Amino acid sequence: MKLPKSEVMYGTLDLLVLKTLNTMGPMHGWGIAQRIQQISEDLLRVNQGTLYPALLRLQQRGWITAKWGVSDNNRKAKYYSITRAGQKQLEQEAESWERMAALINRVLEGA
Amino acid sequence: MLRPHLDRLWSLLRGERGLDEELRFHVEKQTEANVAKGMAPEEARRQALVALGGIDKTREECRDALGLRLLTDLAQDIRYALRQLRRSPGFTAVAVLTLALGIGANTAVFSVINAVLLRPLPYHDADRLVDFQEADEHGKANWLAAPNFLDFQRDNHVFEQLAAYTGAGFVYNGSEGANWAEAQHVSHNMFATLGIAPALGGDFTAADADGDGHAAILSWPFWQAACGGDPRIIGQTIRLNGKPYEVRGVMPRGFRFPYTQPVDLWTPLVLGPEARDPGLRGGRYLVGIGRLRPGVTVHQAGTDTRLIAQRNKAGSPPSLRVAGDVSVVGLRSSLVGDARRPLILVLGAVGFVLLIAAGNLANLLLGRATVRRKEMAMRAAIGASRYRLIRQTLTESTLLAGLGGAAGLLAGVWGTRLLLSLSPADLPGLHDAGMDLRVLAFTAAASLGTGLLFGLAPAFAAAGVNVQESLKQSGAAGRTGQHLLRNGLVVAEIALSLALLAGAGLLVRSFLRLLAVPPGFDPQKVLVALVSLDSPGRSEEARRPELVRQLVERIETIPGVISAGASTNLPLSNTNMICVFSTPDGSQTDQRRRTGFRAVTPGYLRTLAVPLVRGRFFEHYDAADAPPVAIINQTMARRYWPGEDPIGKHIVTPFRRVATYRIVGIVHDMKYAGLDQEATPEMFVPFAQLPTGWARLAVRTHGDPAQVVSAIRSQLRTLAPDVPLWKVSTMQRMVSDSVAPRRFYMVLLSAFAGMALLLALAGIYGVVSYAVAQRTHEIGVRMALGAGRRQVLALVVAHGLRLALAGVLIGLGGALAATRLLATLLFGVSASDPATFAAVSLALALAALAASYFPARGATKVHLIVALRCE
């Protein structure tokens, strides 16, 4: 069954970006977008345009940092990497998701 | 830990450029990926852009995230607006000039109002200061008598300090000979009351109130001029009226006593034991200045002191006419007097001018908005929100307003100087008018307000842009709304101009009526001057009549002089002498009468060309030892001897020397107090029979009166070398000065009405031209169908005329209401004078016709083919 394509919600985009960076190491914006699309098997169609404001927000919160570098074909690109604070945030978010899932499970079983 | 903040700062500094690069990279990578998937390069790129979801939007959201949105948008808007303005220099020039005119005029008027009405008086805590006098039975301020002043000072509960002053003058013997110093006798606590201490030396002390009063505090300019600015003058003496006065101190530079004329020096008001004589309670010659205690209101001060006044009145014989009432008025109000209302009216008038300018600007911008609607539509199509479009248009208007405001500030500075040069001298604080924070704030507010006002129209036009319609080639829809707005603006402008023109017209008529009032004498080519007849410091009553007679005789021998005379007071001089009298053989209706009273030489009335109605003028045989005689004017004759011939009747005065005068002549009334005032009773006696210590010369000349001044001075020097001649002027100048305030407001209002008219006409021209341009196609069709030149002209001119008529009709009601506010300034003309209104409406209509004529002519020259092709 194909899940209907849905817009990714605000907060979850942050989560996905952090996870991506944590797993894959430093990446540039396009790379992040590609990866998210890959993981979700194209089910989550990220409006690529919303990615960049999200990256900025994450920067402001101090969960990722950015550095200009040179890409594989010698072009200037901005590379993002996760920070310690970002990793901690990731753990916390993952935990709260799990707790949420467990709660919902209990409710469903109980009913 | 610091990293994210540094990142943020860095992003802020790098601005958008970093983001652009990043996005470009992204698009390239996506394009590559698409090409790799097998798309054609162009398609690949397009898909990449689509996937990104709109670059501008992304950018904006990023900026939102950065929190910079407002700022960068604003910067972008401003840059864009500047570019637009630079691209159309003609439009920008016209707009900025129009604004400069409107805002400049407003700034100039406001700086005057600021100086006169708003700025605090230059004394310590100046709004606690009041002008304090006794009041007559009508409640009008009527000066203070010395014994009463002392009582008020001692018994009041409301004043921290109460001081008094009276005018004085001294002959000052300086290095260049005798000179006149304007002075004031002030009570010893005067400067303490005002809260300003002398800059050099010290103040008067309580001891000075009882002493001989031979001390002086100098004003800064006088100290500079007479003592060379030498600080060692403190403790030294200067000679005033021949006597030595010790210089106690010098007042700070820029200090101005709350009085209309500048004062050279102050001496102590000596109020010794004689000042407490209850018989002097009716002799009012002082003016009080009081500092209210904290928390006391003007009203409370009045109530408290009124009790004292009533007690004094109750304890005095009625013959003394002691006032039982007081007048307590804020110091500023008493100084500003009648000027507040006309000044505010002028500000209103100049505000109208600004509104009209704003209207023209709105129309100009609407025109531009129409031209740029394709651009607007494009921007809306690619994602600009309506809010953004409005903001961008408003930014442009505000920028224009800012430029106009800056230009207006410069114009205002120049205008203020112009106003100052024109204004009558007696407005307090006027000389200080200039740029200060309040005026700057006013200019800024006026510019921004105007910008918002005229910016709204095109902003809404931009917002209401219908994308589909505008992108099409011919966009006729949605324009009728604009037409209404444009025409409506011009009609409003015309209505406002009508009000201003009507007001100006009424003032002009009033002024002309005033000038046409016969003064009762001939002021042309008459020199006037003041002469002191006693040697300084001496009272030489015996020599006065002879001195005057000889002086007048000698002056009459000067070539160019027709005749000369002397009097104690001249008409229109703001001075007067009043005496109480009774008429034993006249009407007995009211016992105690008052008349203006002057001592004159025989030739005086003839020199002023005052017509003799009956009887005779004074002659040389009306000397000191001859029977006392008097001449009266018509008003006095009519009032006190109604229906009979006063010649031969008698007047009894309370003077110590001569009590009963026999009337020998009746002269025509003179407008003594002012051209717009009713004539009051006047009585003349021969100078020889009541010689005062001074006399005012009147000399009628053939040619320019100024030419004989030096000759007169030399004659005076031969006769009496120690007697100075000053306050030299001409009768014509005194007449002119007496109407100066009226002339000032008339000139101002006329100037502003003229500006308004020009602006409104420009508005008509603009709207009619625009209509012609819009209707070029229609005109072409009409001409193709056989309409002649004249008909096309009539068509266009009719548009202009319709606007004018609508404006006049709508404006008439408002103008009638507005001119009602002018009523107190008018003379001999009613506020709804139909002739003025008719003339002004007609003039406006004709001017509108002229303004429509030129675009009309342009319309007829339209080439048929061009017209038909153009849409």
Short mmCIF file of N, CA and C in Angstrom, two decimals, chain B residues 494-580:
data_model
loop_
_atom_site.label_atom_id
_atom_site.label_comp_id
_atom_site.label_asym_id
_atom_site.label_seq_id
_atom_site.Cartn_x
_atom_site.Cartn_y
_atom_site.Cartn_z
N ILE B 494 -9.49 72.84 -5.61
CA ILE B 494 -10.11 74.11 -6.00
C ILE B 494 -10.92 74.66 -4.84
N ALA B 495 -11.63 73.76 -4.16
CA ALA B 495 -12.45 74.22 -3.03
C ALA B 495 -11.57 74.87 -1.97
N LEU B 496 -10.43 74.19 -1.65
CA LEU B 496 -9.53 74.76 -0.65
C LEU B 496 -8.97 76.10 -1.10
N SER B 497 -8.61 76.18 -2.39
CA SER B 497 -8.07 77.45 -2.89
C SER B 497 -9.09 78.56 -2.76
N LEU B 498 -10.35 78.19 -3.00
CA LEU B 498 -11.38 79.22 -2.91
C LEU B 498 -11.41 79.82 -1.52
N ALA B 499 -11.33 78.93 -0.52
CA ALA B 499 -11.38 79.43 0.86
C ALA B 499 -10.22 80.40 1.11
N LEU B 500 -9.03 79.98 0.67
CA LEU B 500 -7.88 80.84 0.92
C LEU B 500 -7.99 82.16 0.15
N LEU B 501 -8.43 82.06 -1.10
CA LEU B 501 -8.53 83.28 -1.90
C LEU B 501 -9.57 84.22 -1.32
N ALA B 502 -10.67 83.64 -0.85
CA ALA B 502 -11.70 84.51 -0.26
C ALA B 502 -11.15 85.21 0.97
N GLY B 503 -10.45 84.44 1.82
CA GLY B 503 -9.88 85.05 3.02
C GLY B 503 -8.90 86.15 2.66
N ALA B 504 -8.02 85.85 1.71
CA ALA B 504 -7.05 86.86 1.31
C ALA B 504 -7.74 88.09 0.74
N GLY B 505 -8.75 87.84 -0.10
CA GLY B 505 -9.47 88.96 -0.69
C GLY B 505 -10.10 89.84 0.37
N LEU B 506 -10.68 89.21 1.39
CA LEU B 506 -11.31 90.00 2.45
C LEU B 506 -10.27 90.83 3.20
N LEU B 507 -9.10 90.20 3.48
CA LEU B 507 -8.07 90.95 4.19
C LEU B 507 -7.54 92.10 3.36
N VAL B 508 -7.41 91.84 2.06
CA VAL B 508 -6.92 92.92 1.19
C VAL B 508 -7.91 94.08 1.19
N ARG B 509 -9.18 93.73 1.06
CA ARG B 509 -10.18 94.80 1.05
C ARG B 509 -10.17 95.55 2.37
N SER B 510 -10.05 94.81 3.48
CA SER B 510 -10.00 95.48 4.78
C SER B 510 -8.84 96.44 4.83
N PHE B 511 -7.70 95.97 4.35
CA PHE B 511 -6.51 96.80 4.44
C PHE B 511 -6.67 98.05 3.59
N LEU B 512 -7.22 97.87 2.38
CA LEU B 512 -7.40 99.03 1.52
C LEU B 512 -8.39 100.01 2.14
N ARG B 513 -9.46 99.46 2.74
CA ARG B 513 -10.44 100.33 3.40
C ARG B 513 -9.78 101.13 4.51
N LEU B 514 -8.88 100.40 5.23
CA LEU B 514 -8.21 101.04 6.34
C LEU B 514 -7.33 102.18 5.85
N LEU B 515 -6.59 101.91 4.80
CA LEU B 515 -5.70 102.95 4.28
C LEU B 515 -6.50 104.13 3.76
N ALA B 516 -7.71 103.86 3.34
CA ALA B 516 -8.51 104.94 2.78
C ALA B 516 -9.13 105.81 3.86
N VAL B 517 -9.03 105.37 5.12
CA VAL B 517 -9.62 106.18 6.19
C VAL B 517 -8.86 107.50 6.29
N PRO B 518 -9.54 108.61 6.23
CA PRO B 518 -8.81 109.88 6.36
C PRO B 518 -8.34 110.03 7.80
N PRO B 519 -7.04 110.23 8.00
CA PRO B 519 -6.54 110.30 9.37
C PRO B 519 -6.89 111.58 10.10
N GLY B 520 -7.44 112.54 9.39
CA GLY B 520 -7.77 113.80 10.03
C GLY B 520 -6.63 114.79 9.98
N PHE B 521 -5.50 114.34 9.40
CA PHE B 521 -4.39 115.27 9.21
C PHE B 521 -3.63 114.77 7.99
N ASP B 522 -2.63 115.50 7.55
CA ASP B 522 -1.89 115.08 6.37
C ASP B 522 -0.52 114.57 6.78
N PRO B 523 -0.30 113.26 6.70
CA PRO B 523 0.98 112.73 7.17
C PRO B 523 2.11 112.79 6.14
N GLN B 524 1.82 113.26 4.93
CA GLN B 524 2.86 113.26 3.91
C GLN B 524 3.97 114.23 4.23
N LYS B 525 5.20 113.77 4.09
CA LYS B 525 6.38 114.65 4.17
C LYS B 525 6.43 115.43 5.47
N VAL B 526 6.17 114.77 6.57
CA VAL B 526 6.30 115.42 7.87
C VAL B 526 7.34 114.68 8.69
N LEU B 527 8.38 115.38 9.07
CA LEU B 527 9.41 114.78 9.90
C LEU B 527 8.97 114.90 11.36
N VAL B 528 9.26 113.87 12.15
CA VAL B 528 8.95 113.98 13.58
C VAL B 528 10.19 113.61 14.37
N ALA B 529 10.31 114.17 15.55
CA ALA B 529 11.45 113.86 16.42
C ALA B 529 11.09 114.24 17.85
N LEU B 530 11.85 113.67 18.78
CA LEU B 530 11.59 113.94 20.19
C LEU B 530 12.73 114.79 20.72
N VAL B 531 12.38 115.82 21.45
CA VAL B 531 13.39 116.71 22.00
C VAL B 531 13.16 116.83 23.50
N SER B 532 14.22 116.70 24.26
CA SER B 532 14.09 116.95 25.69
C SER B 532 14.44 118.42 25.92
N LEU B 533 13.62 119.12 26.68
CA LEU B 533 13.81 120.56 26.77
C LEU B 533 14.60 120.99 28.00
N ASP B 534 14.85 120.09 28.91
CA ASP B 534 15.61 120.46 30.10
C ASP B 534 17.03 119.97 29.95
N SER B 535 17.97 120.70 30.54
CA SER B 535 19.32 120.15 30.60
C SER B 535 19.24 118.90 31.44
N PRO B 536 20.07 117.94 31.14
CA PRO B 536 19.94 116.65 31.84
C PRO B 536 19.97 116.84 33.35
N GLY B 537 18.98 116.29 33.98
CA GLY B 537 18.95 116.30 35.43
C GLY B 537 18.37 117.58 36.01
N ARG B 538 18.02 118.55 35.17
CA ARG B 538 17.46 119.78 35.74
C ARG B 538 16.04 119.97 35.26
N SER B 539 15.29 120.64 36.06
CA SER B 539 13.93 120.96 35.66
C SER B 539 13.86 122.46 35.49
N GLU B 540 13.84 122.87 34.23
CA GLU B 540 13.91 124.32 33.99
C GLU B 540 12.64 124.78 33.32
N GLU B 541 11.60 124.76 34.08
CA GLU B 541 10.31 125.09 33.50
C GLU B 541 10.29 126.45 32.83
N ALA B 542 11.01 127.35 33.40
CA ALA B 542 10.93 128.72 32.90
C ALA B 542 11.45 128.84 31.48
N ARG B 543 12.52 128.07 31.20
CA ARG B 543 13.09 128.28 29.88
C ARG B 543 12.41 127.46 28.78
N ARG B 544 11.56 126.53 29.15
CA ARG B 544 10.99 125.62 28.14
C ARG B 544 10.21 126.35 27.05
N PRO B 545 9.21 127.20 27.39
CA PRO B 545 8.42 127.79 26.30
C PRO B 545 9.28 128.58 25.34
N GLU B 546 10.23 129.33 25.87
CA GLU B 546 11.07 130.15 25.02
C GLU B 546 11.95 129.29 24.14
N LEU B 547 12.49 128.21 24.73
CA LEU B 547 13.35 127.32 23.98
C LEU B 547 12.58 126.71 22.80
N VAL B 548 11.41 126.27 23.08
CA VAL B 548 10.60 125.66 22.01
C VAL B 548 10.27 126.68 20.94
N ARG B 549 9.88 127.85 21.39
CA ARG B 549 9.49 128.86 20.41
C ARG B 549 10.66 129.17 19.49
N GLN B 550 11.83 129.37 20.10
CA GLN B 550 13.00 129.69 19.28
C GLN B 550 13.35 128.55 18.36
N LEU B 551 13.28 127.34 18.89
CA LEU B 551 13.63 126.18 18.07
C LEU B 551 12.72 126.09 16.85
N VAL B 552 11.43 126.22 17.09
CA VAL B 552 10.48 126.14 15.98
C VAL B 552 10.75 127.24 14.97
N GLU B 553 11.01 128.45 15.50
CA GLU B 553 11.29 129.57 14.61
C GLU B 553 12.48 129.27 13.73
N ARG B 554 13.56 128.79 14.35
CA ARG B 554 14.77 128.53 13.58
C ARG B 554 14.56 127.43 12.57
N ILE B 555 13.83 126.41 12.97
CA ILE B 555 13.59 125.32 12.02
C ILE B 555 12.85 125.83 10.80
N GLU B 556 11.92 126.76 11.03
CA GLU B 556 11.15 127.25 9.89
C GLU B 556 12.01 128.04 8.92
N THR B 557 13.20 128.49 9.37
CA THR B 557 14.06 129.20 8.44
C THR B 557 14.88 128.27 7.57
N ILE B 558 14.93 127.01 7.91
CA ILE B 558 15.72 126.05 7.13
C ILE B 558 15.10 125.93 5.74
N PRO B 559 15.92 126.01 4.71
CA PRO B 559 15.36 125.88 3.35
C PRO B 559 14.77 124.50 3.17
N GLY B 560 13.59 124.45 2.59
CA GLY B 560 12.92 123.18 2.38
C GLY B 560 11.85 122.91 3.40
N VAL B 561 11.84 123.70 4.46
CA VAL B 561 10.83 123.50 5.50
C VAL B 561 9.65 124.42 5.23
N ILE B 562 8.46 123.87 5.24
CA ILE B 562 7.26 124.68 5.02
C ILE B 562 6.78 125.26 6.33
N SER B 563 6.63 124.39 7.34
CA SER B 563 6.22 124.89 8.64
C SER B 563 6.61 123.88 9.70
N ALA B 564 6.62 124.32 10.95
CA ALA B 564 7.02 123.42 12.02
C ALA B 564 6.18 123.70 13.25
N GLY B 565 6.13 122.72 14.14
CA GLY B 565 5.40 122.89 15.37
C GLY B 565 5.84 121.83 16.35
N ALA B 566 5.35 121.90 17.57
CA ALA B 566 5.72 120.90 18.57
C ALA B 566 4.49 120.55 19.38
N SER B 567 4.47 119.32 19.89
CA SER B 567 3.34 118.86 20.71
C SER B 567 3.87 117.87 21.72
N THR B 568 3.10 117.66 22.80
CA THR B 568 3.54 116.66 23.76
C THR B 568 3.36 115.25 23.22
N ASN B 569 2.34 115.05 22.39
CA ASN B 569 2.09 113.71 21.84
C ASN B 569 1.69 113.81 20.38
N LEU B 570 2.16 112.86 19.61
CA LEU B 570 1.80 112.80 18.21
C LEU B 570 0.75 111.71 17.99
N PRO B 571 -0.09 111.87 16.98
CA PRO B 571 -1.06 110.80 16.70
C PRO B 571 -0.36 109.54 16.23
N LEU B 572 -1.01 108.43 16.42
CA LEU B 572 -0.52 107.12 15.99
C LEU B 572 0.84 106.77 16.57
N SER B 573 1.12 107.33 17.75
CA SER B 573 2.43 107.11 18.33
C SER B 573 2.38 106.14 19.50
N ASN B 574 1.20 105.58 19.78
CA ASN B 574 1.07 104.68 20.94
C ASN B 574 1.40 105.36 22.23
N THR B 575 1.31 106.66 22.29
CA THR B 575 1.47 107.36 23.57
C THR B 575 0.24 108.22 23.75
N ASN B 576 -0.04 108.54 24.97
CA ASN B 576 -1.20 109.37 25.20
C ASN B 576 -1.09 110.07 26.55
N MET B 577 -1.78 111.18 26.68
CA MET B 577 -1.94 111.81 27.98
C MET B 577 -3.42 112.04 28.17
N ILE B 578 -3.92 111.61 29.29
CA ILE B 578 -5.36 111.75 29.52
C ILE B 578 -5.56 112.56 30.77
N CYS B 579 -6.52 113.45 30.72
CA CYS B 579 -6.83 114.15 31.95
C CYS B 579 -8.33 114.12 32.19
N VAL B 580 -8.64 114.26 33.40
CA VAL B 580 -10.05 114.30 33.81
C VAL B 580 -10.48 115.76 33.81
#
